[in-house]
């Protein structure tokens, strides 16, 4: 019945994970004890002046690049003036007139259909401090004050909750891979604020903004709920007013925070304490030089390498694994990814450590994958030596030797094969009748008989030779 | 009573070197005068700290640094670690600095001795120092007259010989105008020459700390000490030069411009006459002096009001009772805390400027006024630079009138700015500008000459100022004789 069209724009704030804050040399560490990462600049102390952290510019340039934004070469900062206790100077240093990035887009994949989500602009600003309210009083933690943020604003070009969540997932993936933000919504390092309007005509309806959403799926829920709520109001013949609502994750509804008053007056003017910034080509090129490959490029290689889509997404979702795999694109990706997603991941999870904490060197990993690929070592044998691979400096060859894998004489192998064939005439008969699948079963028996010590590749060849003779 | 403190810094240094006196001698002498003085020049005194420092210095070999052991007074909007920094406001009456400003680091590294913090207009807003929460400082030449402002306490203290050197800050004439009213030498350096780190901001794009001294040479010496690039102020620039180096050089081929506006009928006759007398002296010494017209020269006050108040409204927003300073007790709500803290914490002039500034930046006004003002400010700078293409320096009076009676300004907001119509151009364009005494009016009140130089050309200003200083026969030290 609904013939209302939803129109959605989304503002996203992301904390940049620079070592220091944007305008002060304070450390920027999430989870530190309250008010330990602060100094006179963060506290808005009289006489203090902002500095400008170049790393923030570099990170923002990277973000511009992966979001296909045009970089503003000549830019400055502006003061946004408003009183609130979480705003220590009672103005926020932001970019109003000259956002660092303009007119970009990201491509989302909506069930196989590619869509372009247009980004109006991206600017740099400082975060406010965190307020904790109790019945008796309010407490302020200035650790967050001055943490660098980028704010990314889309055009009103999103028309469904699904598109919105796909956009946010994509955005999160890109910024994460660009290495500029942790994008952890639960820790507040990524904050998504959609605005939703519905209309039956081409003219946009009344914009309602939703804040305080704790996950990407909740953004979808909030949009769906909000569109339905607005439709019910309009269908009752009532009118909507611009307002800001918040998402309530208990009731899965939106709740009114405040009605927008006409013309919020932030008295913007250029920040006089920070000279205008000119981004040179050299600086931009230099900032981008360590930008890693983005997920879509990686997906193409994974696909080419034969990795199944489901595993492909598992790898992309685990940036550490994907980054690791970047060094091994020339070997068997199926074997490599199965190893990483399977046995190696379980090992790491059990130990609660990272790949970089183990003794698995690049050459060892490469050797291991090649040996598994060429069946020079069986999966079972690999499992037996996994812990040694991860925890000792021994090479794969050394471990194979030490464990007595693959060291049986040819005559012994021949004996084992003969024994297996003798005791399984049915399989032999089936094979001769054209059922080649029993080869696998026979191989398994050979491996079992040899207690895994026979070289699987060699045994396979010999077995076939015997059967085909 | 000894009068070592009235000697030139070179002579004092010589006595220190020869161990005839010690830094303690100087500090005690200053405090003897300060304690006897009725000028209300200081807000905070640090006798204990100064004497302690003086004694520490006595253990040291006297280095070849003329400023070693010399007492100095600091305007009370500059942070000195451990001393109160009130900005002459109730808002910061209980506020103690927890760090040293950039220039204070340098003062301390030169082993100068800080005696205390000087009186001023509240948050440097005013031109008589009467907006001080602690009452106005008095002009030593006539205690019924204003010292000028906003660095009135520093001017009064140096003029009266309570201390040989002081620092002021100049946003729209606040070093030079009181220097002119009290017969001392005051310099507003090129914007960015002295770090603003630790200076409580009034109008960030105009504020500049400057030296206030008894003579030209000592002014250049003090500027040598306080100017250095400071990474903590992004607008500060690399500076490594000796500002005294041109003093004594010949004025051959020197060309000086006097803007017609600076000798127009807005200027008091006696002052104009003294300035024209300087013209004659210079011409007699083969300096070419021409009258020139400068585009936008009459717009400085308007520009100043828009830019300074706009920036001030934002800079002073941080005084809200939440983190430091005065906080209205037992507020009923957050808004109540904000409103009552600012209503009772700020004085009228400050509140007026915040209101006007907020209005000027509101909605479309920012474009109509602030952005437009920035454009005209650029044009004004260009038109001054054009003059400097042809002339070494620009001269004129510092003020249109001499010091006037305390209280006459009352609460007239427009009149306040008229005092500064001749000094604001230097702030707008970032140019260095100095005021020096060149005579007295009939009431025996000092008259100041202003010398404006091209960007970064303080050395040439000192060259001319020092020359003129030698030509002037008047004695500006008589009020030091208490």
Coordinates of N, CA, C and O in Angstrom, one line a residue, chain A residues 202-312:
Chain A
X202 N 8.5 14.2 -5.7 CA 9.9 14.4 -5.9 C 10.5 15.4 -4.8 O 11.7 15.4 -4.6
X203 N 9.5 16.1 -4.3 CA 10.0 17.1 -3.2 C 10.3 16.3 -1.9 O 9.5 15.5 -1.5
X204 N 11.4 16.6 -1.3 CA 11.8 15.8 -0.1 C 10.9 16.2 1.0 O 10.4 17.3 1.1
X205 N 10.6 15.2 1.9 CA 9.8 15.4 3.0 C 10.5 16.0 4.2 O 11.6 16.5 4.0
X206 N 9.9 16.0 5.4 CA 10.5 16.6 6.5 C 11.6 15.7 7.1 O 11.4 14.5 7.3
X207 N 12.8 16.3 7.3 CA 14.0 15.5 7.7 C 14.0 15.2 9.2 O 13.9 16.2 10.0
X208 N 14.1 14.0 9.6 CA 14.2 13.6 11.0 C 15.6 12.9 11.2 O 15.9 12.0 10.5
X209 N 16.3 13.4 12.2 CA 17.6 12.9 12.4 C 17.6 11.9 13.5 O 16.9 12.1 14.5
X210 N 18.3 10.8 13.4 CA 18.4 9.8 14.5 C 19.8 9.7 15.0 O 20.7 9.4 14.2
X211 N 20.0 9.8 16.3 CA 21.3 9.7 16.9 C 21.4 8.5 17.8 O 20.4 7.8 18.0
X212 N 22.6 8.4 18.4 CA 22.8 7.3 19.5 C 22.5 5.9 19.0 O 21.8 5.2 19.7
X213 N 23.0 5.5 17.8 CA 22.7 4.2 17.3 C 24.0 3.4 17.5 O 25.0 3.8 17.1
X214 N 23.8 2.2 18.2 CA 24.9 1.4 18.6 C 25.5 0.4 17.7 O 26.4 -0.3 18.0
X215 N 24.8 0.2 16.5 CA 25.4 -0.8 15.6 C 24.8 -0.5 14.2 O 23.8 0.2 14.1
X216 N 25.5 -1.1 13.2 CA 25.0 -0.9 11.8 C 23.6 -1.5 11.6 O 22.8 -0.9 11.0
X217 N 23.4 -2.7 12.2 CA 22.1 -3.2 12.0 C 21.0 -2.4 12.7 O 19.9 -2.3 12.2
X218 N 21.3 -1.8 13.8 CA 20.4 -0.9 14.4 C 20.1 0.4 13.5 O 19.0 0.9 13.6
X219 N 21.0 0.8 12.7 CA 20.8 1.9 11.8 C 19.7 1.5 10.9 O 18.7 2.2 10.6
X220 N 19.8 0.2 10.4 CA 18.7 -0.3 9.5 C 17.4 -0.3 10.2 O 16.4 0.2 9.7
X221 N 17.4 -0.8 11.4 CA 16.1 -0.9 12.2 C 15.6 0.5 12.4 O 14.4 0.7 12.3
X222 N 16.4 1.4 12.8 CA 16.0 2.8 13.1 C 15.3 3.4 11.8 O 14.3 4.1 11.9
X223 N 15.9 3.2 10.7 CA 15.4 3.8 9.4 C 14.0 3.2 9.1 O 13.1 3.9 8.8
X224 N 13.9 1.9 9.2 CA 12.7 1.2 9.0 C 11.6 1.7 9.9 O 10.5 2.0 9.5
X225 N 11.9 1.7 11.2 CA 11.0 2.2 12.2 C 10.5 3.6 11.9 O 9.4 4.0 11.9
X226 N 11.6 4.4 11.6 CA 11.3 5.9 11.5 C 10.4 6.1 10.2 O 9.5 6.9 10.3
X227 N 10.7 5.4 9.2 CA 9.9 5.6 7.9 C 8.4 5.2 8.2 O 7.5 5.9 7.8
X228 N 8.3 4.1 9.0 CA 6.9 3.6 9.3 C 6.2 4.6 10.2 O 5.0 5.0 10.0
X229 N 6.9 5.1 11.2 CA 6.3 6.1 12.1 C 5.9 7.4 11.4 O 4.8 7.9 11.6
X230 N 6.8 7.8 10.5 CA 6.4 9.0 9.7 C 5.2 8.8 8.9 O 4.3 9.7 8.7
X231 N 5.2 7.6 8.2 CA 4.1 7.3 7.3 C 2.8 7.3 8.1 O 1.8 7.9 7.7
X232 N 2.8 6.7 9.3 CA 1.6 6.7 10.1 C 1.1 8.1 10.5 O -0.1 8.4 10.4
X233 N 2.1 8.9 10.8 CA 1.7 10.3 11.1 C 1.1 11.0 9.9 O 0.0 11.7 10.1
X234 N 1.7 10.9 8.8 CA 1.2 11.6 7.6 C -0.2 11.0 7.2 O -1.1 11.7 6.8
X235 N -0.3 9.7 7.4 CA -1.6 9.1 7.0 C -2.7 9.5 7.9 O -3.9 9.5 7.5
X236 N -2.3 9.9 9.1 CA -3.4 10.4 10.0 C -3.7 11.8 9.7 O -4.5 12.5 10.4
X237 N -3.0 12.4 8.7 CA -3.3 13.8 8.3 C -2.5 14.8 9.1 O -2.7 16.0 9.0
X238 N -1.6 14.3 9.9 CA -0.8 15.2 10.7 C 0.5 15.7 10.0 O 0.8 15.0 9.0
X239 N 1.1 16.7 10.5 CA 2.4 17.1 9.8 C 3.6 16.8 10.7 O 3.5 16.7 11.9
X240 N 4.7 16.7 10.0 CA 6.0 16.4 10.7 C 6.8 17.6 10.9 O 6.7 18.6 10.1
X241 N 7.6 17.7 11.9 CA 8.5 18.8 12.2 C 9.9 18.3 12.2 O 10.1 17.2 12.7
X242 N 10.8 19.1 11.8 CA 12.2 18.7 11.9 C 12.6 18.4 13.3 O 12.3 19.3 14.2
X243 N 13.2 17.3 13.6 CA 13.5 17.0 15.0 C 14.7 16.0 15.0 O 15.1 15.4 14.0
X244 N 15.3 15.9 16.2 CA 16.3 14.9 16.4 C 15.8 13.9 17.4 O 15.2 14.2 18.4
X245 N 15.9 12.6 17.0 CA 15.4 11.5 17.8 C 16.6 10.6 18.2 O 17.7 10.7 17.5
X246 N 16.4 9.8 19.2 CA 17.5 8.8 19.4 C 16.9 7.4 19.3 O 15.7 7.2 19.6
X247 N 17.8 6.5 19.0 CA 17.3 5.1 18.9 C 17.4 4.4 20.2 O 18.4 4.6 21.0
X248 N 16.3 3.8 20.6 CA 16.3 3.1 21.9 C 16.5 1.6 21.6 O 15.6 1.0 21.0
X249 N 17.6 1.0 22.0 CA 17.8 -0.4 21.6 C 17.1 -1.4 22.4 O 17.1 -2.6 22.2
X250 N 16.4 -0.9 23.5 CA 15.5 -1.9 24.2 C 14.2 -2.1 23.5 O 13.7 -3.2 23.3
X251 N 13.6 -0.9 23.1 CA 12.3 -1.0 22.5 C 12.4 -1.1 21.0 O 11.4 -1.2 20.3
X252 N 13.6 -0.9 20.5 CA 13.8 -0.8 19.0 C 12.9 0.3 18.4 O 12.4 0.0 17.3
X253 N 12.8 1.4 19.0 CA 12.0 2.5 18.5 C 12.9 3.7 18.5 O 14.0 3.7 19.1
X254 N 12.4 4.8 18.0 CA 13.1 6.1 18.1 C 12.4 7.0 19.1 O 11.1 7.0 19.1
X255 N 13.1 7.8 19.9 CA 12.5 8.6 20.9 C 12.9 10.1 20.7 O 14.1 10.3 20.4
X256 N 12.0 11.0 20.8 CA 12.3 12.4 20.6 C 13.3 12.9 21.5 O 13.3 12.7 22.7
X257 N 14.4 13.6 21.0 CA 15.4 14.3 21.9 C 15.1 15.7 21.9 O 14.9 16.3 22.9
X258 N 15.0 16.3 20.7 CA 14.7 17.8 20.7 C 14.1 18.2 19.3 O 14.5 17.6 18.3
X259 N 13.3 19.2 19.3 CA 12.8 19.7 18.1 C 13.8 20.7 17.6 O 14.3 21.5 18.4
X260 N 14.1 20.7 16.3 CA 15.0 21.6 15.7 C 14.5 23.0 15.7 O 13.4 23.2 15.2
X261 N 15.3 23.9 16.3 CA 14.8 25.3 16.2 C 15.4 25.9 14.9 O 16.4 25.4 14.4
X262 N 14.7 26.9 14.4 CA 15.1 27.4 13.1 C 16.5 28.0 13.1 O 16.8 28.7 14.1
X263 N 17.3 27.7 12.2 CA 18.6 28.3 12.0 C 19.5 28.1 13.2 O 19.7 29.1 13.9
X264 N 20.1 27.0 13.5 CA 21.1 26.9 14.5 C 22.2 27.8 14.2 O 22.8 27.8 13.1
X265 N 22.5 28.7 15.2 CA 23.5 29.7 14.9 C 24.8 29.4 15.5 O 25.0 29.6 16.7
X266 N 25.7 28.8 14.8 CA 27.0 28.4 15.3 C 28.1 29.5 15.2 O 29.2 29.3 15.6
X267 N 27.7 30.6 14.6 CA 28.6 31.8 14.5 C 30.0 31.3 14.0 O 31.0 31.6 14.6
X268 N 30.0 30.6 12.9 CA 31.3 30.1 12.3 C 32.2 31.3 11.9 O 31.7 32.3 11.4
X269 N 33.4 31.1 12.1 CA 34.4 32.0 11.5 C 35.8 31.3 11.4 O 36.0 30.4 12.2
X270 N 36.6 31.8 10.5 CA 37.9 31.0 10.4 C 38.7 31.1 11.7 O 38.9 32.1 12.3
X271 N 39.3 29.9 12.0 CA 40.1 29.8 13.2 C 41.4 30.6 13.1 O 42.2 30.3 12.2
X272 N 41.5 31.7 13.9 CA 42.7 32.6 13.6 C 44.0 32.0 14.2 O 45.1 32.5 13.8
X273 N 43.9 31.0 15.0 CA 45.2 30.5 15.6 C 45.9 29.4 14.8 O 47.0 29.0 15.1
X274 N 45.2 29.0 13.7 CA 45.8 28.0 12.8 C 46.0 28.6 11.4 O 45.0 28.9 10.8
X275 N 47.2 28.8 11.0 CA 47.4 29.3 9.6 C 46.7 28.4 8.6 O 46.5 27.2 8.8
X276 N 46.3 29.1 7.5 CA 45.6 28.3 6.4 C 46.6 27.2 5.9 O 47.8 27.4 5.9
X277 N 46.0 26.1 5.5 CA 46.9 24.9 5.1 C 46.8 24.8 3.6 O 45.8 24.8 3.0
X278 N 48.0 24.6 3.0 CA 48.1 24.3 1.6 C 48.6 22.9 1.5 O 49.7 22.6 1.9
X279 N 47.8 22.0 0.9 CA 48.3 20.6 0.8 C 49.0 20.5 -0.6 O 48.4 20.6 -1.6
X280 N 50.3 20.2 -0.5 CA 51.1 20.1 -1.8 C 50.9 18.7 -2.3 O 50.6 17.8 -1.6
X281 N 51.2 18.6 -3.6 CA 51.1 17.3 -4.3 C 52.1 16.3 -3.6 O 51.7 15.2 -3.4
X282 N 53.3 16.8 -3.3 CA 54.2 15.9 -2.6 C 53.7 15.4 -1.3 O 53.8 14.2 -1.0
X283 N 53.1 16.2 -0.5 CA 52.5 15.8 0.8 C 51.4 14.8 0.5 O 51.3 13.8 1.2
X284 N 50.6 15.0 -0.5 CA 49.5 14.1 -0.7 C 50.0 12.8 -1.2 O 49.6 11.7 -0.7
X285 N 50.9 12.8 -2.1 CA 51.5 11.6 -2.6 C 52.2 10.8 -1.5 O 52.1 9.6 -1.4
X286 N 52.9 11.5 -0.7 CA 53.7 10.9 0.4 C 52.7 10.3 1.4 O 52.9 9.2 1.9
X287 N 51.6 11.0 1.6 CA 50.6 10.5 2.6 C 49.9 9.2 2.1 O 49.5 8.3 2.9
X288 N 49.9 9.0 0.8 CA 49.2 7.9 0.2 C 50.1 6.7 -0.1 O 49.7 5.6 -0.4
X289 N 51.4 6.9 0.2 CA 52.4 5.9 -0.3 C 52.2 4.6 0.5 O 52.5 3.5 -0.1
X290 N 51.8 4.6 1.7 CA 51.7 3.3 2.4 C 50.2 2.9 2.5 O 49.8 2.1 3.3
X291 N 49.4 3.4 1.6 CA 48.0 3.0 1.6 C 47.9 1.6 1.0 O 48.3 1.3 -0.1
X292 N 47.4 0.6 1.8 CA 47.3 -0.7 1.4 C 46.2 -0.9 0.3 O 45.4 0.0 0.1
X293 N 46.2 -2.1 -0.3 CA 45.1 -2.4 -1.3 C 43.8 -2.5 -0.6 O 43.7 -3.1 0.5
X294 N 42.8 -2.0 -1.3 CA 41.4 -2.0 -0.7 C 40.7 -3.4 -0.9 O 41.1 -4.1 -1.8
X295 N 39.7 -3.7 -0.1 CA 39.1 -5.0 -0.1 C 38.6 -5.5 -1.5 O 38.8 -6.6 -1.9
X296 N 38.0 -4.6 -2.3 CA 37.5 -5.1 -3.6 C 38.6 -5.6 -4.5 O 38.4 -6.5 -5.2
X297 N 39.7 -4.9 -4.4 CA 40.9 -5.4 -5.2 C 41.3 -6.8 -4.7 O 41.6 -7.7 -5.5
X298 N 41.3 -6.9 -3.4 CA 41.8 -8.2 -2.8 C 40.8 -9.3 -3.2 O 41.1 -10.4 -3.5
X299 N 39.5 -8.9 -3.2 CA 38.4 -9.9 -3.5 C 38.7 -10.5 -4.9 O 38.5 -11.7 -5.1
X300 N 39.1 -9.6 -5.8 CA 39.3 -10.1 -7.2 C 40.4 -11.2 -7.2 O 40.3 -12.2 -7.9
X301 N 41.5 -10.9 -6.5 CA 42.5 -11.9 -6.4 C 42.1 -13.2 -5.7 O 42.5 -14.3 -6.2
X302 N 41.3 -13.0 -4.7 CA 40.8 -14.2 -4.0 C 40.0 -15.1 -4.9 O 40.1 -16.3 -5.0
X303 N 39.1 -14.4 -5.7 CA 38.2 -15.1 -6.6 C 39.1 -15.8 -7.7 O 38.8 -17.0 -7.9
X304 N 40.1 -15.1 -8.2 CA 40.9 -15.7 -9.2 C 41.6 -16.9 -8.6 O 41.8 -17.9 -9.3
X305 N 42.0 -16.8 -7.4 CA 42.7 -17.9 -6.7 C 41.8 -19.1 -6.3 O 42.2 -20.1 -5.7
X306 N 40.5 -18.9 -6.6 CA 39.6 -20.0 -6.4 C 39.0 -20.1 -5.0 O 38.4 -21.1 -4.6
X307 N 39.1 -19.0 -4.2 CA 38.6 -19.0 -2.8 C 37.1 -18.9 -2.9 O 36.6 -18.1 -3.7
X308 N 36.3 -19.7 -2.2 CA 34.9 -19.6 -2.2 C 34.4 -18.3 -1.6 O 35.0 -17.7 -0.7
X309 N 33.3 -17.7 -2.2 CA 32.8 -16.4 -1.7 C 32.7 -16.3 -0.2 O 33.0 -15.3 0.4
X310 N 32.2 -17.4 0.4 CA 31.9 -17.4 1.9 C 33.3 -17.2 2.6 O 33.4 -16.4 3.6
X311 N 34.3 -17.9 2.1 CA 35.6 -17.8 2.7 C 36.2 -16.4 2.4 O 37.0 -15.8 3.3
X312 N 36.0 -15.9 1.2 CA 36.5 -14.6 0.8 C 36.0 -13.6 1.8 O 36.8 -12.7 2.3

